[in-house]
């Protein structure tokens, strides 16, 4: 199939974009892209391509923007229940960490998720997946972490694997048994840390290998830790991540969402694929991160969702030469937001990114944040044919506009979906 007559075809070609390189869109005016068997086989100008490939089935982009599907590299999309009451409590003055310390917050979603059978979990999650897809996300990371016990964590992995198989969107999985200290261990976080290391990580590895021998997949899921006051301290985070690395898991970490415990430096030291949140990060930590291959993932929907004033210091990260991506952080507590378009709009305003920078951070760099930059995140020969056609003719409408959906069509592995 030949997609032609894009006012602007944003290829994002040339790999992940570090520091001041961010924002290289690889824009082709009157662009075209040729797809065969779900993959991109040629990228160029419509005038040449229509003559060169006269027999191809065509899709007329009709003067609109075509770009890679968004890659959302940080979500907690699978959960049961909601936290509308907690939102109201926060508006009345309680803080997120106070609510968590009182056994609410993440822990109230843990209770609901533990009580939910597999089918309920999947039924509640399907509409979120579909909303993400309709807003242009074609690949997303998805974490466990509302079980905090082996059985429920494995049920979450099972649900995610099943949803990945049934939905056209691709999911990349993360085990986050270290998302919070479960109520049974409220005064003994070291014992829970030991349990994650000695029981849960080996159980997840064994379970995963059994599943994947049937699915034909390669590679273990990511392992992520919430390194934060009231969750896991730096020493506990290190123990979990070092154990995970020794078992062969690739690493991620939630760091500096509220307090700087040193998680960003730990991520760089351990060679984590990404470090996410980075709001309370110090200048010294940013300098270290800027020289490391670890991707800095900013989650602007989270401070927005919590009505906080501080966002990720994106310009400092870029000045330090860092690799910056953005994600929604979709979760029931801080950011029930399925839309990468909204994350882009916030990143432009509160992280001072240009639309071009935010788009690169939401495509090729966010693919790098989940080790998928060789497959998705740009329109280049050999990559998966995952792209979106917008309703507009100028890419800067992404960022500029918010609160409505600018996506008209989503193309996933060469199959076209009308939104
Ligand atoms: O990334 N900070 C920890 N995890 C999520 C929030 C999860 C929740 O509140 O349910 C986050 O913001
Ligand atoms: Fe998160």
PDB file of N, CA, C and O in Angstrom, residues 36 182 250 381 392:
ATOM      1  N   UNK A  36       4.758  -2.883   2.760  1.00  0.00           N
ATOM      2  CA  UNK A  36       4.500  -4.255   2.302  1.00  0.00           C
ATOM      3  C   UNK A  36       4.600  -5.212   3.476  1.00  0.00           C
ATOM      4  O   UNK A  36       5.558  -5.128   4.252  1.00  0.00           O
ATOM      5  N   UNK A 182       3.545  -3.527  50.581  1.00  0.00           N
ATOM      6  CA  UNK A 182       2.173  -3.992  50.797  1.00  0.00           C
ATOM      7  C   UNK A 182       1.782  -3.896  52.280  1.00  0.00           C
ATOM      8  O   UNK A 182       2.662  -3.889  53.148  1.00  0.00           O
ATOM      9  N   UNK A 250      16.179  -6.721  32.137  1.00  0.00           N
ATOM     10  CA  UNK A 250      16.544  -5.316  31.883  1.00  0.00           C
ATOM     11  C   UNK A 250      15.838  -4.417  32.923  1.00  0.00           C
ATOM     12  O   UNK A 250      14.785  -4.782  33.437  1.00  0.00           O
ATOM     13  N   UNK A 381      12.934   2.453   6.319  1.00  0.00           N
ATOM     14  CA  UNK A 381      12.859   1.154   5.647  1.00  0.00           C
ATOM     15  C   UNK A 381      13.217   0.040   6.632  1.00  0.00           C
ATOM     16  O   UNK A 381      14.195   0.144   7.373  1.00  0.00           O
ATOM     17  N   UNK A 392      -4.819  17.452  10.633  1.00  0.00           N
ATOM     18  CA  UNK A 392      -4.285  18.794  10.368  1.00  0.00           C
ATOM     19  C   UNK A 392      -3.109  18.714   9.396  1.00  0.00           C
ATOM     20  O   UNK A 392      -2.549  17.642   9.169  1.00  0.00           O
TER      21      UNK A 392
END
